[in-house]
Coordinates of C-alpha atoms in Angstrom, one line a residue:
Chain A
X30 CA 4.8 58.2 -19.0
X31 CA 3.8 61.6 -16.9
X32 CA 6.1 64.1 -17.3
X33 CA 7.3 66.5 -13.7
X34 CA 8.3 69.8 -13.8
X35 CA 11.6 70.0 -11.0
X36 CA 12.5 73.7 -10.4
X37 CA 16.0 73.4 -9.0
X38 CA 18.8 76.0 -7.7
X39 CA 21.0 76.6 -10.1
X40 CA 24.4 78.7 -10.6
X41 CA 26.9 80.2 -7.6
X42 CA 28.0 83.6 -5.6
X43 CA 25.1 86.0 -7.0
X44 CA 24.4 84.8 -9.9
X45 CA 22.3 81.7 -8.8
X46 CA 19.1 81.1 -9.4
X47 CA 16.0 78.5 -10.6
X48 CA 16.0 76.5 -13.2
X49 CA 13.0 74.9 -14.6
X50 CA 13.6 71.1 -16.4
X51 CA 11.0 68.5 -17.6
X52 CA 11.5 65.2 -17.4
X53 CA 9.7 61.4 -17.5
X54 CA 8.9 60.5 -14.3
X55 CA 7.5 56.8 -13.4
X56 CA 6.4 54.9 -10.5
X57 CA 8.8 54.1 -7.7
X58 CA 11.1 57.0 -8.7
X59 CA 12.8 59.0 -6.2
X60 CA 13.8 62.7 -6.0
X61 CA 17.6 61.6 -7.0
X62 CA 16.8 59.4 -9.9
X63 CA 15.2 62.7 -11.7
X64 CA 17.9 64.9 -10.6
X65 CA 20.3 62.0 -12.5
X66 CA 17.5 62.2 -15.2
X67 CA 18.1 65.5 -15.7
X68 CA 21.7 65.6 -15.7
X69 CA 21.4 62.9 -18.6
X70 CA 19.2 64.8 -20.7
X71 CA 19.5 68.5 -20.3
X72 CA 22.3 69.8 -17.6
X73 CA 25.5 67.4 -17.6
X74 CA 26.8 70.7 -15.2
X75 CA 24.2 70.2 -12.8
X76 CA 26.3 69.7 -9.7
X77 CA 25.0 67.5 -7.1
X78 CA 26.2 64.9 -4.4
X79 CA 25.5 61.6 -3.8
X80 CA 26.8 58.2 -3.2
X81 CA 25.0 54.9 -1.9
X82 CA 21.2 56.0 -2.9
X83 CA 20.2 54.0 -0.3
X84 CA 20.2 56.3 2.7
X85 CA 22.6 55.5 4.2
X86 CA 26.1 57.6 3.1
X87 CA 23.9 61.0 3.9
X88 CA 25.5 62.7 0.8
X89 CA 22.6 64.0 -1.4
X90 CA 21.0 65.9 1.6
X91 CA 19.0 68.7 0.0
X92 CA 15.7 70.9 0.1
X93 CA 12.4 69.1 -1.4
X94 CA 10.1 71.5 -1.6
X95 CA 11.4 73.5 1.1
X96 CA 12.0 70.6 3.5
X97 CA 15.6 68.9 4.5
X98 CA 15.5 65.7 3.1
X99 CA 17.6 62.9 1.1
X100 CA 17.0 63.2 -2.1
X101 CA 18.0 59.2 -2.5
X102 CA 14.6 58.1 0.1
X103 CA 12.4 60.8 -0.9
X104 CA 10.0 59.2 -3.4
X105 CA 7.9 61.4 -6.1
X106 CA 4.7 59.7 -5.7
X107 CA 5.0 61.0 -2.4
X108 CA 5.1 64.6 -3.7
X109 CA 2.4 66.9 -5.7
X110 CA 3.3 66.6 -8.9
X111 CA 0.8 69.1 -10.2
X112 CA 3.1 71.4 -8.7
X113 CA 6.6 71.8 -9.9
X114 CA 9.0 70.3 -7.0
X115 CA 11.9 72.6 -5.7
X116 CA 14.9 71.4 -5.0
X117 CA 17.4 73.6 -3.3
X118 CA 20.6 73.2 -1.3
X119 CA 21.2 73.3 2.2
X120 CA 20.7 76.6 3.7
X121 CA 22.9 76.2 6.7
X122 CA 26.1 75.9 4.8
X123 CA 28.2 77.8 2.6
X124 CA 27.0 77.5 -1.1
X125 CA 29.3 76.6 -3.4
X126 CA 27.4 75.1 -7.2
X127 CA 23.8 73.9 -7.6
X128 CA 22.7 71.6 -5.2
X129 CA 26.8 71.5 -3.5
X130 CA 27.7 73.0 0.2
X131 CA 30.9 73.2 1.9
X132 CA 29.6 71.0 5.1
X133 CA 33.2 71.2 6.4
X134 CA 32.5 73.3 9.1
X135 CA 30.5 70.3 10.6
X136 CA 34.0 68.2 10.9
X137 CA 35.9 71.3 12.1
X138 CA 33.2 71.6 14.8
X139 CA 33.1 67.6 15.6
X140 CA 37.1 67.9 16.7
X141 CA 36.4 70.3 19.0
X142 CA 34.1 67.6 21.6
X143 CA 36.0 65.9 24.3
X144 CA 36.8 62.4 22.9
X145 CA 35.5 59.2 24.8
X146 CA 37.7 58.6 27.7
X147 CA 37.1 55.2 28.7
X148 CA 37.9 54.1 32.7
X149 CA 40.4 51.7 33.4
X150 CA 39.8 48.2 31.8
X151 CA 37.8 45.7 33.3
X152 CA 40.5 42.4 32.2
X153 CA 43.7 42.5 32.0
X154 CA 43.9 41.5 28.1
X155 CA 42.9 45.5 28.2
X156 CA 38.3 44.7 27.4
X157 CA 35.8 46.0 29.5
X158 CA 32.6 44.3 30.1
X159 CA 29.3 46.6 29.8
X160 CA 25.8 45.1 30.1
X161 CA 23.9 45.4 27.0
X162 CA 20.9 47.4 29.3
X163 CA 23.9 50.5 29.6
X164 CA 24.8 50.6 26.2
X165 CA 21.1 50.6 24.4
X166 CA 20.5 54.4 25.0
X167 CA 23.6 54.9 23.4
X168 CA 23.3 52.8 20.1
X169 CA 20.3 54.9 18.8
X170 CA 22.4 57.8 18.5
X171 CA 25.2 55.6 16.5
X172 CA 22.8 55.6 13.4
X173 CA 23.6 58.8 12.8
X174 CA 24.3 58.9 8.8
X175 CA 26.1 62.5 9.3
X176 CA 23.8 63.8 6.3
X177 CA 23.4 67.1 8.1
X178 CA 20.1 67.5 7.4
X179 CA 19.5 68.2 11.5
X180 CA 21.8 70.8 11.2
X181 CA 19.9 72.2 7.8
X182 CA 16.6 73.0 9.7
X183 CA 18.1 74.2 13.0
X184 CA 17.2 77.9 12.9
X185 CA 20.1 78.6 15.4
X186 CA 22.3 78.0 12.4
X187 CA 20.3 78.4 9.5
X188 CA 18.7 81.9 10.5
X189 CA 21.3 83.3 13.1
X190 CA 24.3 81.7 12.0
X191 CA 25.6 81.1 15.5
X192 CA 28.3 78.6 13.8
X193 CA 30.8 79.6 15.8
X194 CA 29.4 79.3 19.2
X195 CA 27.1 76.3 18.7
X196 CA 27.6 72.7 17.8
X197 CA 24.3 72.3 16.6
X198 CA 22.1 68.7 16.8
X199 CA 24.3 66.5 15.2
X200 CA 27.0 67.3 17.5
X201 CA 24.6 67.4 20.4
X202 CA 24.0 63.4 19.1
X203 CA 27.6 62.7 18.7
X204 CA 28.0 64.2 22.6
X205 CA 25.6 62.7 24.1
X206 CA 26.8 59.1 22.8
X207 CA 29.7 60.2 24.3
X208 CA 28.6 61.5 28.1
X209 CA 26.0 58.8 28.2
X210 CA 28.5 55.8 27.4
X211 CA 28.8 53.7 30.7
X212 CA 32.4 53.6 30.0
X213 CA 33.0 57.1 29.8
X214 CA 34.5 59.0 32.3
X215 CA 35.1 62.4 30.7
X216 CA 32.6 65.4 31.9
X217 CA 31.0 67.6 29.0
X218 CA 28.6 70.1 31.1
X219 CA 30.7 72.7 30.4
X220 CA 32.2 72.7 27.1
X221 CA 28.5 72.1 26.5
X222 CA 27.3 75.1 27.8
X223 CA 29.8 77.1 26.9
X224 CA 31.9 76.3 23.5
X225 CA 28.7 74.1 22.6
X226 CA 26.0 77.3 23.3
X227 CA 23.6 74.4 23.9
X228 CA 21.9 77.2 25.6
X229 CA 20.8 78.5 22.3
X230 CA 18.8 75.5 21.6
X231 CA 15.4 76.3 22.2
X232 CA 13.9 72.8 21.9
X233 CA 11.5 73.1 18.2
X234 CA 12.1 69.7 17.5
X235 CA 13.0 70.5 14.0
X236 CA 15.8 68.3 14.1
X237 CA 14.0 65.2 15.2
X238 CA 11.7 65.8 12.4
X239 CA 14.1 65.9 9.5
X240 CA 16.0 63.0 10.6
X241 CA 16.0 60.3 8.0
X242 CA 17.3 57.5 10.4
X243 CA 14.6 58.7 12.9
X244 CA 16.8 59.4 15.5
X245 CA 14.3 61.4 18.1
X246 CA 17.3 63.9 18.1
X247 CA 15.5 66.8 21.1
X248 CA 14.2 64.3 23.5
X249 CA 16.9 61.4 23.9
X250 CA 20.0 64.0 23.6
X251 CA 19.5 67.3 23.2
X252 CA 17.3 67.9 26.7
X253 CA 18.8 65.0 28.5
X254 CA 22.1 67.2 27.7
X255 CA 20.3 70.1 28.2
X256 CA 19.4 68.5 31.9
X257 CA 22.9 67.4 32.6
X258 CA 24.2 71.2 32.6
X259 CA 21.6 72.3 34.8
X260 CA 22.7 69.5 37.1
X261 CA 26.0 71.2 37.2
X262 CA 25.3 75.2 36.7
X263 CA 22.0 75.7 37.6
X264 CA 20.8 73.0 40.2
X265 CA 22.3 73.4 43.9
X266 CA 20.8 70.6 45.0
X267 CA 23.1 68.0 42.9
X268 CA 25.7 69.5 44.9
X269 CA 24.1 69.0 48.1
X270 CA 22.6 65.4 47.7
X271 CA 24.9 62.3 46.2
X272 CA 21.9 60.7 45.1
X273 CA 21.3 63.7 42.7
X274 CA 24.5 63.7 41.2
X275 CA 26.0 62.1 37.4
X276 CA 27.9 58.3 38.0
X277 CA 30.6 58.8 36.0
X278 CA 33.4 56.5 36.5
X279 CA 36.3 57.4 37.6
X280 CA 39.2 58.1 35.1
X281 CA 42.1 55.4 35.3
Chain B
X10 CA 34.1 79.9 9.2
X11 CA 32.9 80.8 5.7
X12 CA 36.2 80.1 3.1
X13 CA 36.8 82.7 1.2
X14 CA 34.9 82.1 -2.3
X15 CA 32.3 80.3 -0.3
X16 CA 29.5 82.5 1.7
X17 CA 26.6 81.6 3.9
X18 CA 22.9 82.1 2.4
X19 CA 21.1 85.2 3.4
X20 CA 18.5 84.2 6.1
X21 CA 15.2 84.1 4.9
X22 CA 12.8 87.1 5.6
X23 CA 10.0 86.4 7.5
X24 CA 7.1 83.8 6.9
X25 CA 9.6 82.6 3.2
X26 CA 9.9 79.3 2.5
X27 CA 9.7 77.0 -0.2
X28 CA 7.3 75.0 1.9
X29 CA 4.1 74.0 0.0
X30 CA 2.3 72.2 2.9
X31 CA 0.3 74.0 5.3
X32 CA 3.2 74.7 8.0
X33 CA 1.3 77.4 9.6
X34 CA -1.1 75.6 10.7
X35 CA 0.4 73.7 14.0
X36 CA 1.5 77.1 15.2
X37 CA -2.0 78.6 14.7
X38 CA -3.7 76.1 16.7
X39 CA -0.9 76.5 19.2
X40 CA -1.5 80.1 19.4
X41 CA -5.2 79.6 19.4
X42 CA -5.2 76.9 22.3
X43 CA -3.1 78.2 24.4
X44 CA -4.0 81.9 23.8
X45 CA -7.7 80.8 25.2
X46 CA -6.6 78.9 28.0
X47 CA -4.1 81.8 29.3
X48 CA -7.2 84.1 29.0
X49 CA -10.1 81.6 30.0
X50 CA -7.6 81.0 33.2
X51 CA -7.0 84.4 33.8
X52 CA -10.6 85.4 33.6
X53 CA -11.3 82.5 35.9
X54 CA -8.6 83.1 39.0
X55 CA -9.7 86.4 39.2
X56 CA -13.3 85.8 39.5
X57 CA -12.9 84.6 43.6
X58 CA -15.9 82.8 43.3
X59 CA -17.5 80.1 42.3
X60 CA -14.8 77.8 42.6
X61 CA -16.2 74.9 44.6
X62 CA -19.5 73.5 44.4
X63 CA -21.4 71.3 47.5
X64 CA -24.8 71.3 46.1
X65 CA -26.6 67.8 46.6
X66 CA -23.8 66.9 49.3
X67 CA -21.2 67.5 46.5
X68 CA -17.6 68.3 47.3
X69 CA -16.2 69.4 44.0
X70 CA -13.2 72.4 44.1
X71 CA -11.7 73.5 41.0
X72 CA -8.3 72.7 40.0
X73 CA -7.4 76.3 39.6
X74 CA -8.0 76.8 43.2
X75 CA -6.9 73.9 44.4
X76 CA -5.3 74.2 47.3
X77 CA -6.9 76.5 48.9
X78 CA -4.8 78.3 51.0
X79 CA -7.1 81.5 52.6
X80 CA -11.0 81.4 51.1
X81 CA -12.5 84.0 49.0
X82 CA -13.8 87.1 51.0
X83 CA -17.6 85.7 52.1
X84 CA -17.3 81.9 50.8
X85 CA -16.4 78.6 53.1
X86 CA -15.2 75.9 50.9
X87 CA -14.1 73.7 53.5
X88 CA -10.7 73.3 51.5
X89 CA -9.4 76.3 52.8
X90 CA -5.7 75.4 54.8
X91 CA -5.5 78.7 56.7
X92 CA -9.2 80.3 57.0
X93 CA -11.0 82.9 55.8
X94 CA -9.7 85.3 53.7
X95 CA -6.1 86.9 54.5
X96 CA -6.8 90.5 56.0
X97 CA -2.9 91.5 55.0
X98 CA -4.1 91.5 50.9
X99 CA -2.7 94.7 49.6
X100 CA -5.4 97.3 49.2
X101 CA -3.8 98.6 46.2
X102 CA -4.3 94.6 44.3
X103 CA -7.2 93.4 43.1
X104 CA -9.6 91.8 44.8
X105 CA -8.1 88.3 46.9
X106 CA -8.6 85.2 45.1
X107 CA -7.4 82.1 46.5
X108 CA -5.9 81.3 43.1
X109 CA -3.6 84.3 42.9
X110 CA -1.2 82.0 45.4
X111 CA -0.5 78.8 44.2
X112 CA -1.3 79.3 40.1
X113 CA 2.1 80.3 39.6
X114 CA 3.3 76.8 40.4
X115 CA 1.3 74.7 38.0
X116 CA 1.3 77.8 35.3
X117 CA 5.5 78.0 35.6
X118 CA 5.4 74.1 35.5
X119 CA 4.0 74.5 32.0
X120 CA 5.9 77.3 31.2
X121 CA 9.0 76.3 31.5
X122 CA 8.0 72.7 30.2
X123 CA 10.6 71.1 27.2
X124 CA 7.4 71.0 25.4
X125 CA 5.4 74.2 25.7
X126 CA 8.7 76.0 24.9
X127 CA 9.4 74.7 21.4
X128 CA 5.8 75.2 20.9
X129 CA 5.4 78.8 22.4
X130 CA 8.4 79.9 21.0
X131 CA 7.2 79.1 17.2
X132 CA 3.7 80.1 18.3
X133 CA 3.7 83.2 20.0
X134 CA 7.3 84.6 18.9
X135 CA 8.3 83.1 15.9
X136 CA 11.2 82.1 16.7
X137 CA 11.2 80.1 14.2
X138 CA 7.7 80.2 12.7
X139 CA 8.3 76.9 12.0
X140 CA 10.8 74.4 10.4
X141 CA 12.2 75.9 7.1
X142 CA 10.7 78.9 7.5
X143 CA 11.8 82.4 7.4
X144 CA 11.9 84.2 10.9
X145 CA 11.4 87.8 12.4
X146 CA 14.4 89.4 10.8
X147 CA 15.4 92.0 14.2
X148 CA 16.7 88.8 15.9
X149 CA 19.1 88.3 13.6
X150 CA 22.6 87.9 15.5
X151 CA 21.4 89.0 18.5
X152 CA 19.2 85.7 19.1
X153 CA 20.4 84.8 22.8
X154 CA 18.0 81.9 22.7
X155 CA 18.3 80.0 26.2
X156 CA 21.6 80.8 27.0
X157 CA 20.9 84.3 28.7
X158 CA 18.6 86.7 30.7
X159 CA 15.6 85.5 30.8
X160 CA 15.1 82.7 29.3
X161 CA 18.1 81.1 31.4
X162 CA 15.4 80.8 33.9
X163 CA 14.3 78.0 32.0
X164 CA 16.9 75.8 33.9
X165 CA 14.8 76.1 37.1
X166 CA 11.8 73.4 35.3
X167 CA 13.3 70.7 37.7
X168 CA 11.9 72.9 40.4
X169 CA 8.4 73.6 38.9
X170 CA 8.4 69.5 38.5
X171 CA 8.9 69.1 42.3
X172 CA 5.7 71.6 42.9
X173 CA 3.6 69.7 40.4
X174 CA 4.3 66.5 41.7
X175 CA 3.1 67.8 45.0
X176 CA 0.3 69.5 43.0
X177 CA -0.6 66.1 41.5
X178 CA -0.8 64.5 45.1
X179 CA -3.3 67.3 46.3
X180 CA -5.6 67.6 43.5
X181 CA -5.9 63.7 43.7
X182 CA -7.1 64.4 47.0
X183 CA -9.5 66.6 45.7
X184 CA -10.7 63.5 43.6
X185 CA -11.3 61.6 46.6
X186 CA -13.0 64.1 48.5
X187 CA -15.2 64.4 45.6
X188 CA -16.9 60.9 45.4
X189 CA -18.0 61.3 49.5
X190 CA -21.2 62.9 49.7
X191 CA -23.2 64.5 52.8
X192 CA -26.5 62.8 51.4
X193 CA -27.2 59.6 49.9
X194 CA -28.1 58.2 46.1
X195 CA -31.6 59.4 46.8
X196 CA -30.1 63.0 47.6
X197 CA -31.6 62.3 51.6
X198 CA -29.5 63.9 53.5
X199 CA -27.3 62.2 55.6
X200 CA -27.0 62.4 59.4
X201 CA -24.4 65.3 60.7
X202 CA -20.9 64.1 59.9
X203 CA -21.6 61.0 58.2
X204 CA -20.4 61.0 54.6
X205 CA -21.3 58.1 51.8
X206 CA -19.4 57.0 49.0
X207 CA -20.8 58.2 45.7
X208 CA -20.0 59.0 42.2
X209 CA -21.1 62.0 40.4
X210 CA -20.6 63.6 36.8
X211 CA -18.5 65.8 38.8
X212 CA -16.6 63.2 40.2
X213 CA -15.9 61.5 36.6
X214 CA -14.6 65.4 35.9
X215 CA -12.2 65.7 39.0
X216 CA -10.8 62.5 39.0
X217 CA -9.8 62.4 35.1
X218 CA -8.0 65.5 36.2
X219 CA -5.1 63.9 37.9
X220 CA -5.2 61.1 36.0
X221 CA -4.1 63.0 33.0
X222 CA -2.0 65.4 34.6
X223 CA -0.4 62.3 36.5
X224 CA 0.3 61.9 32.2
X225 CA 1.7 64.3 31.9
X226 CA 3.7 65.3 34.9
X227 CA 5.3 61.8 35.6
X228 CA 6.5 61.4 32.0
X229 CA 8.1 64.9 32.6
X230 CA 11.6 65.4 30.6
X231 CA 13.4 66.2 34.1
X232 CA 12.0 63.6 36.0
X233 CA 13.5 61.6 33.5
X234 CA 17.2 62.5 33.7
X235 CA 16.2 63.1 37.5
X236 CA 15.0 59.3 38.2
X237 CA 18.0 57.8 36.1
X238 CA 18.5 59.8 33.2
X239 CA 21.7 61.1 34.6
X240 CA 23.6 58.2 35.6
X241 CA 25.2 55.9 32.4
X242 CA 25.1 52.9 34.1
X243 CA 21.5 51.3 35.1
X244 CA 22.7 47.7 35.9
X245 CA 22.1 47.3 39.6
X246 CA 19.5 49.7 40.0
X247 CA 16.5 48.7 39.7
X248 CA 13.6 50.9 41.3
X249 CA 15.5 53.4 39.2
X250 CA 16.3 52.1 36.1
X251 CA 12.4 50.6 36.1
X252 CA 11.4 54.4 37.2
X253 CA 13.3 55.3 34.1
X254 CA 11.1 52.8 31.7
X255 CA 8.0 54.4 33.0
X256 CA 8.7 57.9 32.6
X257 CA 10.4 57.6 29.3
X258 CA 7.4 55.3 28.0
X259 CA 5.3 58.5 29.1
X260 CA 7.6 60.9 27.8
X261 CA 7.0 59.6 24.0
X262 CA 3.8 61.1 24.3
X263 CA 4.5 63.9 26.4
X264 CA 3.0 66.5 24.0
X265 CA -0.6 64.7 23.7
X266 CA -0.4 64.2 27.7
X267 CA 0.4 68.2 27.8
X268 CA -2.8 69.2 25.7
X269 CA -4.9 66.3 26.6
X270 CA -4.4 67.8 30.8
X271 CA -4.3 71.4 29.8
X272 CA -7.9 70.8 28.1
X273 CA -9.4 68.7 30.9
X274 CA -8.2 71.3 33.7
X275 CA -9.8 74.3 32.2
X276 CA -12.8 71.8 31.6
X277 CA -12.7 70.8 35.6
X278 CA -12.8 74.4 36.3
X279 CA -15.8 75.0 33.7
X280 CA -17.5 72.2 35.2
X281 CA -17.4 73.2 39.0
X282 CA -18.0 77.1 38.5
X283 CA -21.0 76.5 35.9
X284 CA -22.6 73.5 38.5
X285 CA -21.8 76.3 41.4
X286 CA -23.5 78.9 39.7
X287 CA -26.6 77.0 38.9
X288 CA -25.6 77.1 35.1
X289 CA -25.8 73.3 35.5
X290 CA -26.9 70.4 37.9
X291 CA -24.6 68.1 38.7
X292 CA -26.3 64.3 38.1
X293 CA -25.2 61.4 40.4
X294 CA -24.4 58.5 39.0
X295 CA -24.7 56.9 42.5

């Protein structure tokens, strides 16, 4: 069995730093299996987190060779492993042991969007009825797995730490299957533009192309967002022309 | 936000990352491509001449002059809108080209383009250099990004979109015009006013011009939300929910549309000013 070398962040605070371990690697291994590997053999302190290993729970979000990624679907015969591979821990969030943030912020920042405020019911047993056509733009954004990674590699938060005046692309997501919902009544444009700073998204597409549920992140949320504030801040002629404007229902 | 025995990572200083693919290398050609097109268009509006070419009973006119509002001082195009050159030019500008007054609209179209932006902005400023990777340090928490003067002004796109459709319209025209010729498939000329329909290499040139920017343009990120991106309800509409379905399906490849136009504009341009020169002969096909 080849043996890789994994040079991973180690330690808290100022005293962190890389680590190198060796360990078997074999066919059809991912990144997570030798981080388990290693915590078998040679670090039982290694602090990392996962959950499902299957993609899906977005817990053991990290840095592969210097790209957000899940460790869980990130497979090592996809990697160089001449080279040693690096894993790190997000960069956009407070570091707190090895491979652990504190992504907590992201929930704090999640309460603060206007919740879906659904128009009056369509039955009187209190159902609405919504043609599947409305609702498909919507239901690619509800595969979001929360695993942050989107927020990782936005360099509004990960180089100018703008955390407290920008939601970031998950949240952008989360909005936008909100606002776009042909239930919805509730109007975003300007918490957007200004609690949400989605002004300082300037559209580098990083986010759609860390996303492991392939979520295309910019073009089907972010600018169509993006477009809806200029509709209401920077367009006059929505205000002039009906035909130009949103179709929100109305609120019951 | 940080808790207090938790602390956020120092930003990285420029060009660091743990990266071991070539991530610079996207950004280059960016830098590279579009650098040479801003200068091979400048160069080219300010030249004033050569910009159309009606050898061999040709009517080719290059898409950076197209439309031609006021000629060049001593040319007649027979595109011109308004005449001969304007006599109230500035003394103190350079010399009139034709181009100076209507690039702005096609070149703001691009600038202010979804697209062009997040590649500009890792290409020319760095801002980031690219995903993961550690940007221009003076930024730091002073990044305004597209929130503030200027760049606010890239809100106004919808606007540039409404003067490139129009664009579109005209320099399909100049397609048209380009496959009538004042002579016929021998190259005898033709009697006074009559024109015959004819393809040239030219032609091929000028009308794969608007095709791709018609590409590009219609699967624009604004017209999208413009058409029907903004409503949440498409059920009885149509026109504009089938609109919506076209642009989008455009719009998936708006990036390769962007370069694949951006190429075959400066290439129309090349085409006309080197035939119109005498640089090259134009063939016809038929």
């Amino acid at each position: 069995m080849a043996q890789g070398l994994f040079r991973i962040w180690r330690g808290s605070g100022e005293d962190a730093s890389f680590e190198d371990y060796k360990t078997e690697v074999s066919s059809g291994m991912v990144v997570l299996d030798a981080v388990h590997q290693i915590q078998a053999e040679s670090a039982p302190d290694l602090a990392c987190r996962w959950n499902c290993k299957a993609g899906k729970c977005g817990s053991c979000s990290a840095e592969v060779n210097g790209m957000p990624r899940l460790m869980c679907m990130t497979r090592l015969d996809d990697l160089d492993l001449d080279q040693p591979v690096i894993i790190e821990p997000l960069q956009s969030f407070p570091h707190m042991r090895d491979l652990v943030t504190d992504v907590s912020w992201n929930f704090e920042t999640k309460k603060k969007i206007k919740p879906f405020t659904p128009r009056k019911p369509d039955a009187p047993d209190g159902t609405w009825r919504v043609k599947q056509r409305d609702v498909e733009r919507v239901q690619e954004f509800r595969k979001c797995i929360e695993c942050f990674l989107c927020q990782d590699v936005c360099h509004v938060l990960r180089d100018h730490h703008k955390h407290d005046e920008f939601y970031g692309p998950r949240h952008y997501v989360y909005t936008a299957a909100l606002d776009m919902h042909p239930l919805d009544t509730e109007d975003r444009a300007a918490d957007l533009r200004d609690n949400g700073g989605i002004g300082y998204c300037n559209i580098t597409k990083c986010c759609t192309k860390v996303c492991p549920e392939h979520i295309t992140i910019t073009d089907n949320s972010i600018i169509p967002l993006k477009e809806r504030v200029a509709d209401k801040f920077y367009d006059p002629l929505t205000k002039l022309f009906p035909i130009f404007r949103p179709d929100k229902p109305k609120a019951e | 936000m940080a808790r207090a025995d938790v602390h956020l990572p120092q930003p990285r200083s420029l060009g660091k990352t743990s990266r071991s693919d070539a991530w610079w290398s996207r950004p280059l050609v960016v830098f590279l491509g579009l650098g040479a097109f801003i200068v091979y268009g400048t160069w080219a509006a300010f030249q004033a001449t050569n910009y159309f070419y009606l050898g061999g009973g040709a009517d080719y006119l290059s898409p950076f002059y197209s439309p031609v509002l006021f000629d060049a001082a001593g040319h007649t195009s027979g595109h011109a809108w308004f005449g001969a050159a304007p006599s109230w030019w500035p003394g103190f500008l350079p010399a009139f080209s034709p181009a100076f007054l209507i690039l702005w609209a096609p070149g703001g179209f691009r600038f202010t383009c979804y697209y062009y932006r997040g590649a500009y902005y890792k290409a020319f400023w760095g801002d980031p250099l690219s995903c993961a990777v550690g940007e221009p340090g003076f930024r730091g928490n002073n990044y305004r990004g597209e929130r503030k003067l200027p760049l606010i002004f890239q809100n106004i796109h919808r606007y540039f979109l409404y003067f490139a459709l129009a664009f579109l319209v005209i320099l399909s025209y100049d397609a048209w015009r380009a496959m009538w010729f004042t002579t016929d498939g021998s190259g005898a000329p033709l009697p006074e006013g009559q024109k015959q329909f004819g393809v040239g290499v030219g032609t091929l040139v000028l009308l794969m011009n608007p095709i791709l920017l018609g590409g590009y343009t219609l699967g624009c990120h604004s017209l999208r939300h413009i058409v029907a991106g903004r409503l949440n309800r498409f059920t009885g509409r149509p026109v504009r929910t089938a609109a919506y379905d076209c642009v989008s399906c455009l719009n998936r490849r708006h990036a390769v549309w962007a370069w694949m136009s951006l190429i075959w504009v400066a290439w129309a341009d090349v085409y006309v000013r080197l035939a119109s020169a005498g640089v090259i002969n134009d063939i016809r096909i038929f």
